[in-house]
PDB file of C-alpha atoms in Angstrom:
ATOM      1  CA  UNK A   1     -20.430  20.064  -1.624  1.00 81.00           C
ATOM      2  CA  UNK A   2     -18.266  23.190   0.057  1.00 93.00           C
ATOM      3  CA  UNK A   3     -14.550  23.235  -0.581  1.00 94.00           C
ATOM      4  CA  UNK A   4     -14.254  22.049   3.057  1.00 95.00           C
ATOM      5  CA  UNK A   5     -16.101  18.945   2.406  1.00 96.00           C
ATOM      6  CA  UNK A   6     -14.415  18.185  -0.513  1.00 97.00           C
ATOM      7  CA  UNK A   7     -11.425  18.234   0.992  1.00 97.00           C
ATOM      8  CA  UNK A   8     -12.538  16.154   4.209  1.00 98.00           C
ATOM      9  CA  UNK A   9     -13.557  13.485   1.364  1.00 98.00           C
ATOM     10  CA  UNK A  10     -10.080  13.498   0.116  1.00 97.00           C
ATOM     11  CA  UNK A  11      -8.369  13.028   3.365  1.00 98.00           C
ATOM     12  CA  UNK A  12     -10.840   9.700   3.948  1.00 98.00           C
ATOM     13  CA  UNK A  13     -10.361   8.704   0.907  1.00 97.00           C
ATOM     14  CA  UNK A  14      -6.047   9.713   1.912  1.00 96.00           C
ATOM     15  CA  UNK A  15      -6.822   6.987   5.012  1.00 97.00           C
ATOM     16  CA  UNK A  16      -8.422   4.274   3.069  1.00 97.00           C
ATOM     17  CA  UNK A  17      -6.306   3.728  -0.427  1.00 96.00           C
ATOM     18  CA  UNK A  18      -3.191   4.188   0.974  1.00 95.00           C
ATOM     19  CA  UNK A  19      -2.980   2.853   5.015  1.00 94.00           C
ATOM     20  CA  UNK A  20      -5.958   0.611   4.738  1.00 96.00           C
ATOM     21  CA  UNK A  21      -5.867  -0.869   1.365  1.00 96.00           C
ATOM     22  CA  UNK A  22      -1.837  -0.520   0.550  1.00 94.00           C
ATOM     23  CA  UNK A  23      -2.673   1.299  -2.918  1.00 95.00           C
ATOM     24  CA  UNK A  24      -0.192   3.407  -3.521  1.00 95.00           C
ATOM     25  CA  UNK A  25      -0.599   3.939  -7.152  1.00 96.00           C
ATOM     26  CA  UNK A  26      -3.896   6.009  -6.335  1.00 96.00           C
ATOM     27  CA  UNK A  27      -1.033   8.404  -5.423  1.00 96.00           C
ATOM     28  CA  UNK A  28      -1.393   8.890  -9.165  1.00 97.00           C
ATOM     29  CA  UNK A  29      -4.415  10.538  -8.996  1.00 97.00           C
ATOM     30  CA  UNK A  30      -4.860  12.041  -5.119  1.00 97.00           C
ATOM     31  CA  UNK A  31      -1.063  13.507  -4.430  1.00 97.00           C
ATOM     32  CA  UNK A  32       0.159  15.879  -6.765  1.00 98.00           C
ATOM     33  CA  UNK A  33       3.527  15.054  -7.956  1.00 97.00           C
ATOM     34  CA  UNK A  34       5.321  17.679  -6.264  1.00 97.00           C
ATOM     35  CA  UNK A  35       4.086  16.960  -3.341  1.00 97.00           C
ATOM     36  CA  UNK A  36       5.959  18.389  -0.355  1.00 95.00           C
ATOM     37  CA  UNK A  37       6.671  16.446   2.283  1.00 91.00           C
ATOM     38  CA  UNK A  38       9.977  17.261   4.536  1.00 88.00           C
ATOM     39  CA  UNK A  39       9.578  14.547   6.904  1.00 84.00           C
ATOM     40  CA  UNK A  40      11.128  11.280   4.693  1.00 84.00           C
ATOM     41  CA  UNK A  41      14.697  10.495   5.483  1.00 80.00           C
ATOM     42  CA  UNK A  42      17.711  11.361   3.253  1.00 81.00           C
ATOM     43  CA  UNK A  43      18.216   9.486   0.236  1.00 86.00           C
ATOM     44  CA  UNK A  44      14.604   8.835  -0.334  1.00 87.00           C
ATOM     45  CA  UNK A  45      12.934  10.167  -3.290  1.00 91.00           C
ATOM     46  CA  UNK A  46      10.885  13.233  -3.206  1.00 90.00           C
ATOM     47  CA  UNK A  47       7.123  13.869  -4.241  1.00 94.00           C
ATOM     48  CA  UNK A  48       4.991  11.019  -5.405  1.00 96.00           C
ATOM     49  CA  UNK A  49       7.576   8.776  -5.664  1.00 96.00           C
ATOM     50  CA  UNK A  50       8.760   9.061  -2.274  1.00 93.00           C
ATOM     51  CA  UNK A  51       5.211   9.214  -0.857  1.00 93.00           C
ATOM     52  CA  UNK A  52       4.429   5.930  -2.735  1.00 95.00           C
ATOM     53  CA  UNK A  53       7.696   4.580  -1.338  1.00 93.00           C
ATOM     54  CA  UNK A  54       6.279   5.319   2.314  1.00 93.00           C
ATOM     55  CA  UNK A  55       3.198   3.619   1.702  1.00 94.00           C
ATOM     56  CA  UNK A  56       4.973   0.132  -0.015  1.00 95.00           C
ATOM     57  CA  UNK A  57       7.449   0.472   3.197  1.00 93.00           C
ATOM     58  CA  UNK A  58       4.196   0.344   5.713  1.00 95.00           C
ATOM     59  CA  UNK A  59       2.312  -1.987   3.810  1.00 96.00           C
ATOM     60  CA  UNK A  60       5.092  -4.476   3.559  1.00 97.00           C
ATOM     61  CA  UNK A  61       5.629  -4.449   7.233  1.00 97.00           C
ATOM     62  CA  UNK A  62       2.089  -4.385   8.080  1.00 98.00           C
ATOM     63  CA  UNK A  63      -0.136  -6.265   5.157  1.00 98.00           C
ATOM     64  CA  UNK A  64      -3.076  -6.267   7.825  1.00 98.00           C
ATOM     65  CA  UNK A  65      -2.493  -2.611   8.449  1.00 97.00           C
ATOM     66  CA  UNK A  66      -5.789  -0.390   9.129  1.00 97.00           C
ATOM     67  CA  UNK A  67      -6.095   3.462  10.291  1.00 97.00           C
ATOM     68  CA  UNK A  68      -9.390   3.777  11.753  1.00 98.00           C
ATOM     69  CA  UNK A  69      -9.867   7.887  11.808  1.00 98.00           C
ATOM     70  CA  UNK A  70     -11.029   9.360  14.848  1.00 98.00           C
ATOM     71  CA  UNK A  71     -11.389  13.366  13.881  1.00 98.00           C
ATOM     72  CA  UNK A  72     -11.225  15.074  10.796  1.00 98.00           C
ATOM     73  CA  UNK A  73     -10.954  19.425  10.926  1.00 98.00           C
ATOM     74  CA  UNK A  74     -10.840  20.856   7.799  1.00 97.00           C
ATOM     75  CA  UNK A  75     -10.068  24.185   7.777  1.00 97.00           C
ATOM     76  CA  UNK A  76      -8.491  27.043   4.278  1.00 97.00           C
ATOM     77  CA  UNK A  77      -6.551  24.001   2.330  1.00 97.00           C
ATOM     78  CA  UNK A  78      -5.476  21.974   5.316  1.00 98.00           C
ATOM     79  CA  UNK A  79      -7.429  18.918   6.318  1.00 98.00           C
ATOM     80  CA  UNK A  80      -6.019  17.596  10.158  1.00 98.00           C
ATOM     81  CA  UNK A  81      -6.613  13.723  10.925  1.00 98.00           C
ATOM     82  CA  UNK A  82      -6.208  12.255  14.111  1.00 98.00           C
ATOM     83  CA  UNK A  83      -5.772   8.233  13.015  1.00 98.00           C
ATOM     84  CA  UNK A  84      -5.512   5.196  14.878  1.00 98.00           C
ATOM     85  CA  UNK A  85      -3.108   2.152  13.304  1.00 98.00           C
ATOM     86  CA  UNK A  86      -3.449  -1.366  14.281  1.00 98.00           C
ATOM     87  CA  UNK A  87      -1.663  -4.061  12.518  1.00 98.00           C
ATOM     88  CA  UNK A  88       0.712  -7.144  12.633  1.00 98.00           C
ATOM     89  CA  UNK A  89       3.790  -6.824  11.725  1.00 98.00           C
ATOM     90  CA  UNK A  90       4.754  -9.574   9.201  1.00 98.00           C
ATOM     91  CA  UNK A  91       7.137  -8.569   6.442  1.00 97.00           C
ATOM     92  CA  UNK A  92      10.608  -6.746   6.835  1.00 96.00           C
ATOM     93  CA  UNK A  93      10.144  -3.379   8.035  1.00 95.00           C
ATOM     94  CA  UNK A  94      13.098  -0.487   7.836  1.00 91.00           C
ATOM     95  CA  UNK A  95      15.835  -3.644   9.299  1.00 91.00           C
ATOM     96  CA  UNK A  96      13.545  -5.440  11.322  1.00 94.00           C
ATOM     97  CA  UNK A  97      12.438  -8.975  10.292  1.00 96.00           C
ATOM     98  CA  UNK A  98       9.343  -9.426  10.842  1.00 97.00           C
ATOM     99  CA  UNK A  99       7.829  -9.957  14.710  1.00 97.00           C
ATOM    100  CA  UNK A 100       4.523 -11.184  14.507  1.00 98.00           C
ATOM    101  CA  UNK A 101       3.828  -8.843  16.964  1.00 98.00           C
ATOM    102  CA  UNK A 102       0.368  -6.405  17.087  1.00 98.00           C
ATOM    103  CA  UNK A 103       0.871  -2.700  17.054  1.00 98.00           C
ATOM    104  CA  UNK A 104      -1.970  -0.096  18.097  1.00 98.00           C
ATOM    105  CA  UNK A 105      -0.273   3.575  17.897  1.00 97.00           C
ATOM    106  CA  UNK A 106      -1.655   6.915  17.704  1.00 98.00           C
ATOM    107  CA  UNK A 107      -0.718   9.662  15.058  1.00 96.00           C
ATOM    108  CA  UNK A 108      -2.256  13.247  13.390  1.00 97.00           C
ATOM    109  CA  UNK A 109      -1.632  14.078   9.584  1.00 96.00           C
ATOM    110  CA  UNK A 110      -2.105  17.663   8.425  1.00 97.00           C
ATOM    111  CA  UNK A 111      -2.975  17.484   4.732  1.00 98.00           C
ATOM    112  CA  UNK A 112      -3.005  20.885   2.040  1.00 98.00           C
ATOM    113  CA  UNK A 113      -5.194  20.041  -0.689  1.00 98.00           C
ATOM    114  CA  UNK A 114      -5.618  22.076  -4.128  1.00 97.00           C
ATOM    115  CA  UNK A 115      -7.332  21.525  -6.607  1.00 96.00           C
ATOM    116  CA  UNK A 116      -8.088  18.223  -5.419  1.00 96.00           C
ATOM    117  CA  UNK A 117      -4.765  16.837  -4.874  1.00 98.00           C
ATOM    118  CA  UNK A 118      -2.364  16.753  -1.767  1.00 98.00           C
ATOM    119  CA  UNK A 119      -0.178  18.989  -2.069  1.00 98.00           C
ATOM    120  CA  UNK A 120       1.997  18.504   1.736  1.00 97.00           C
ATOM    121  CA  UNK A 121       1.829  16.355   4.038  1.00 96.00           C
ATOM    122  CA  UNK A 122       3.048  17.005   7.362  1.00 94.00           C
ATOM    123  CA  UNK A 123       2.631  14.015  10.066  1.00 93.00           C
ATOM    124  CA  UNK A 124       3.498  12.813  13.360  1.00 92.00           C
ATOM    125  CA  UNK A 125       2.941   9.144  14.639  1.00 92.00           C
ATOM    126  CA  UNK A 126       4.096   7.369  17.926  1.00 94.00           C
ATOM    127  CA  UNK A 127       6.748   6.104  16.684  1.00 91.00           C
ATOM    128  CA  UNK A 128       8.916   5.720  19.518  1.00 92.00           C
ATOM    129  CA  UNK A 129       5.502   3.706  20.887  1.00 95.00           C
ATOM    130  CA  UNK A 130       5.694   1.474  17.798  1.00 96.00           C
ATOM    131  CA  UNK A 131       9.057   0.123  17.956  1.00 94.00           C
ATOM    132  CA  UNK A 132       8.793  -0.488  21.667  1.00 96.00           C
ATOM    133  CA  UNK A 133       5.476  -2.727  20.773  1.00 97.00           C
ATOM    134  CA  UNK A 134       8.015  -4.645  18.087  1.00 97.00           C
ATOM    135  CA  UNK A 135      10.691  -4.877  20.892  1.00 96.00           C
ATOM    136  CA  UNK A 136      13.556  -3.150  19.445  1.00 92.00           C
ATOM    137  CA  UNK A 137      14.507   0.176  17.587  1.00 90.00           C
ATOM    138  CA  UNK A 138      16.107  -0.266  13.834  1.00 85.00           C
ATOM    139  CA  UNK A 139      19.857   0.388  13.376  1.00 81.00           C
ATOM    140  CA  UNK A 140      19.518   3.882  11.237  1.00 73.00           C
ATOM    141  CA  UNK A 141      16.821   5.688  13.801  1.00 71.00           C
ATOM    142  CA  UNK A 142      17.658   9.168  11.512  1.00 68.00           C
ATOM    143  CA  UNK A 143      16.033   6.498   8.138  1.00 71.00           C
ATOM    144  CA  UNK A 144      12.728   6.403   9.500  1.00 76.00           C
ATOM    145  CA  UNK A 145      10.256   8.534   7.997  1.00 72.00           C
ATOM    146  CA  UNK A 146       8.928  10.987   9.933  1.00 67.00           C
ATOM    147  CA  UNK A 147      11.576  11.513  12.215  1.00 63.00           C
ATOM    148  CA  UNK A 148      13.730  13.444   9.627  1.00 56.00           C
ATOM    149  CA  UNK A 149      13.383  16.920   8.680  1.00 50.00           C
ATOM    150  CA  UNK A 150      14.987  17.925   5.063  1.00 48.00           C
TER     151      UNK A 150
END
């Protein structure tokens, strides 16, 4: 299997363990620890830890949560997913209690894999599109992941 492939693995494999089945702890063994990622809000801890923290946050909201992918481009060390996430949102998510509401957003993540691990990960989801589907924005917009910057 070429680099490329291998790393096209890891980014489905990215998809299903962590959005699809809520496993964070096989961060353990497909994120390195140091993992950049400058997109989680202030306070939040960084590398795995924070990473894992994203994925409990998600899967909390949204137990039913799935990310069907819809393209894959691998390219050097970068692996680009375009996902699709459907789910209902039943536990507490950021402030918001839960809605019972279905969401169906769009969003791309741009993975660097070395050495089989993930070494960044840059993404961008519809997030403005998500909260409108719950019917209301939480209190601290700057705490949401993915709309910070550090």
């Amino acid at each position: 299997m070429s680099t490329l492939e291998a790393n096209k693995a890891l980014a489905r494999r990215f998809y299903e363990e962590f959005w699809c089945k809520g496993n964070a702890e096989a961060a353990d063994a497909l994120v390195a620890e140091d993992v950049i990622q400058p997109q989680l809000p202030p306070g939040w801890p960084i590398g795995r830890e924070g990473f894992k923290q994203v994925v409990r946050l998600w899967r909390r909201g949204f137990p039913d949560m799935h990310e069907d992918i819809e393209l894959l481009v691998a390219e050097g060390d970068w692996v680009i997913g375009r996902f699709r996430l459907t789910g209902t949102h039943r536990g507490p998510f950021y402030d918001l209690e839960p809605t019972g509401r279905r969401v169906d957003i769009h969003g791309i993540d741009a993975l660097r894999i070395v050495d089989g691990r993930v070494v960044e990960w840059i993404y961008q989801e519809d997030t403005l599109g998500l909260f409108q589907q719950l019917g209301r924005m939480p209190g601290d917009v700057g705490g949401i992941a993915g709309t910070a910057a550090r």
